Coordinates of C-alpha atoms in Angstrom, one line a residue:
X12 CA 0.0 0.0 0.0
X13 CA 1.3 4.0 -0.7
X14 CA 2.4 5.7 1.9
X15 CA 0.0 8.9 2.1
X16 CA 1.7 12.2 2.3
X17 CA 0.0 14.2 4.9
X18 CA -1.7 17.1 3.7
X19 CA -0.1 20.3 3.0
X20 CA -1.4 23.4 5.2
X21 CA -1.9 26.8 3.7
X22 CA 0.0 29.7 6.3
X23 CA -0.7 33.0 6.9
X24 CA 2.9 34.1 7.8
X25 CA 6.3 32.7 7.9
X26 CA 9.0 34.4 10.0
X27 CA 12.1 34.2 8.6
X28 CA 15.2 32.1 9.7
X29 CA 17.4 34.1 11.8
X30 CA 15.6 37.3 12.3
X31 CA 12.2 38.8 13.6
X32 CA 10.9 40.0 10.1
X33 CA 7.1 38.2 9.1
X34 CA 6.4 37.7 5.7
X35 CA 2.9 37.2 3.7
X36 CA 1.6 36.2 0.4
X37 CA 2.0 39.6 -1.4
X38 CA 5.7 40.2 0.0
X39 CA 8.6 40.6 -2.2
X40 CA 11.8 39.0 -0.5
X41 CA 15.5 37.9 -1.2
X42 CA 16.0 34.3 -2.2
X43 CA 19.8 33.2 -1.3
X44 CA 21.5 32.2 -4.9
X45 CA 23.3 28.7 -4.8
X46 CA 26.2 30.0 -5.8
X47 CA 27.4 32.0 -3.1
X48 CA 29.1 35.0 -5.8
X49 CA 25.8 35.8 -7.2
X50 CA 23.4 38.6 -5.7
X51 CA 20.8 37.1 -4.3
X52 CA 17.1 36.4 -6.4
X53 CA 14.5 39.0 -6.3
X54 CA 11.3 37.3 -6.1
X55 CA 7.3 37.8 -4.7
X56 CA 5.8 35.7 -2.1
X57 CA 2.8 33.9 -3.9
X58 CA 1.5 31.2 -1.0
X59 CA 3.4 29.8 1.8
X60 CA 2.8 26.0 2.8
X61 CA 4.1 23.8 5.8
X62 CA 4.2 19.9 4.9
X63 CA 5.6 17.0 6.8
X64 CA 4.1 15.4 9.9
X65 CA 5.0 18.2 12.5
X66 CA 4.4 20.7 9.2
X67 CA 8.1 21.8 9.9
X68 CA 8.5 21.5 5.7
X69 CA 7.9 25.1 5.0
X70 CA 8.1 25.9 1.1
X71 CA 7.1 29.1 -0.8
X72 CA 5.2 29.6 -3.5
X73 CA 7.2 32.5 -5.7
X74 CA 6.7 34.4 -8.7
X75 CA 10.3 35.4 -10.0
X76 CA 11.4 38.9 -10.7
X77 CA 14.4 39.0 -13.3
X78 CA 17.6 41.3 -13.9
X79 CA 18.1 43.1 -17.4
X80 CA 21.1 40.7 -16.8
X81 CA 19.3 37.5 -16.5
X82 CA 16.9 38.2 -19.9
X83 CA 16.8 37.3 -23.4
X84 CA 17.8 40.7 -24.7
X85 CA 20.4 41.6 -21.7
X86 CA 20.9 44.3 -19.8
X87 CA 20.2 47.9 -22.2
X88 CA 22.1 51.1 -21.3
X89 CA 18.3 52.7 -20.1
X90 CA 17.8 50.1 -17.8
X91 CA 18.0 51.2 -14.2
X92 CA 21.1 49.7 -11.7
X93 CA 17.7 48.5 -9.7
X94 CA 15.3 47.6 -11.9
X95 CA 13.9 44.3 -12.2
X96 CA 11.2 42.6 -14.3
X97 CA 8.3 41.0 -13.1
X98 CA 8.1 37.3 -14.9
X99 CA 5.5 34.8 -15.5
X100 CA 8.2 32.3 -14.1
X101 CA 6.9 30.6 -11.1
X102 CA 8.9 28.1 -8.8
X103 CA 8.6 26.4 -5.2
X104 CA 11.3 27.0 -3.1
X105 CA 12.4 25.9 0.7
X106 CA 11.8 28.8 3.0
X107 CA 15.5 28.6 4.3
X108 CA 16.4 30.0 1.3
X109 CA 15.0 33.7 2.3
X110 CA 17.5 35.6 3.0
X111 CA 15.5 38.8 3.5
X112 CA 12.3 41.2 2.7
X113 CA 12.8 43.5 0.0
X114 CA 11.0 46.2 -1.5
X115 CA 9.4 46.1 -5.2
X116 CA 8.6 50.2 -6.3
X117 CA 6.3 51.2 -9.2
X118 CA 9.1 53.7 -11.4
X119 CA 7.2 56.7 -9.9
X120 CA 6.7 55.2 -6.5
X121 CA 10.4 54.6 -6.6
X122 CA 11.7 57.9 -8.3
X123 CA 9.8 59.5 -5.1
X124 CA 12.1 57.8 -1.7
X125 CA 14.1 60.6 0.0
X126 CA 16.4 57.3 -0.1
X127 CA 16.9 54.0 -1.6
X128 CA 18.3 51.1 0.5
X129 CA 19.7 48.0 -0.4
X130 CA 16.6 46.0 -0.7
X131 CA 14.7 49.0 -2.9
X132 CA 14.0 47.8 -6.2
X133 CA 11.7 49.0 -8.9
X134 CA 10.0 47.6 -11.9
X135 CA 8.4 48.8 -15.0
X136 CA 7.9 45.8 -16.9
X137 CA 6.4 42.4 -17.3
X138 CA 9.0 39.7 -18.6
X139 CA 7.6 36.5 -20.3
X140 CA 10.3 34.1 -19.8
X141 CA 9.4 31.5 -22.8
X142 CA 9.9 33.9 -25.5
X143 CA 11.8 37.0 -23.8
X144 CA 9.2 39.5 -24.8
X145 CA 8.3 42.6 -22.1
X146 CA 4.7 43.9 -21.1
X147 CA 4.2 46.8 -22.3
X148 CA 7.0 46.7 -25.1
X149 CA 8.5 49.9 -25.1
X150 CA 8.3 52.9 -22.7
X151 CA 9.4 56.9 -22.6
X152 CA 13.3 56.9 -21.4

């Protein structure tokens, strides 16, 4: 007879590894890159689920945000040092590999901050992975 994997249970909140911050669906965070020399991922929290027995199995639910870098058509000298594209590239990933809460800006939203940290990003397009295009395809520079 199967074994039966025990169900997985939706949460509400996750705090993450190593520090006091709570994160949600909605959140945008930093993902830890396997190799250690890279920056780390940008991505947005889209569910987060406990699994196992004791539900100690937490895994995310992301929607990946991409570099000019890390597209088809490369990095373009209008592209912003910290812009990033949201992508129709989704993924589940172990929750030990959040290294942080970040912050995903509108352009305007993000032209606006008396300062921009670290974790301030902004993003102005949609990437579709599969074929490299951007939603919408060109914008005012």
């Amino acid at each position: 007879m199967a074994k039966l994997r025990p169900p997985k249970r939706i949460l509400e909140s996750y705090t993450i590894k190593g520090s006091d911050k709570l994160i949600k669906a909605g959140d945008c965070v930093l993902m830890r890159a396997s190799d250690a020399s890279k920056a780390p991922y940008v991505a947005r929290i889209e569910a987060i689920e406990a699994a196992g027995s004791r539900g100690t199995n937490v895994r995310v639910r992301v929607r990946w945000y991409y570099r000019p870098e890390e597209s088809i058509g490369g990095r373009r000298p209008f592209h912003g040092t910290k812009e990033v594209f949201l992508s129709d590239h989704y993924d589940v990933q172990s929750a030990d590999t959040i290294e942080g809460k970040c912050n995903v800006h509108s352009f305007r939203s993000y032209t606006k901050l008396d300062s921009v940290n670290a974790e301030d990003f902004f993003c102005r397009f949609e990437y579709k992975s599969a074929t490299g295009s951007f939603v919408p395809d060109r914008i005012a520079v």
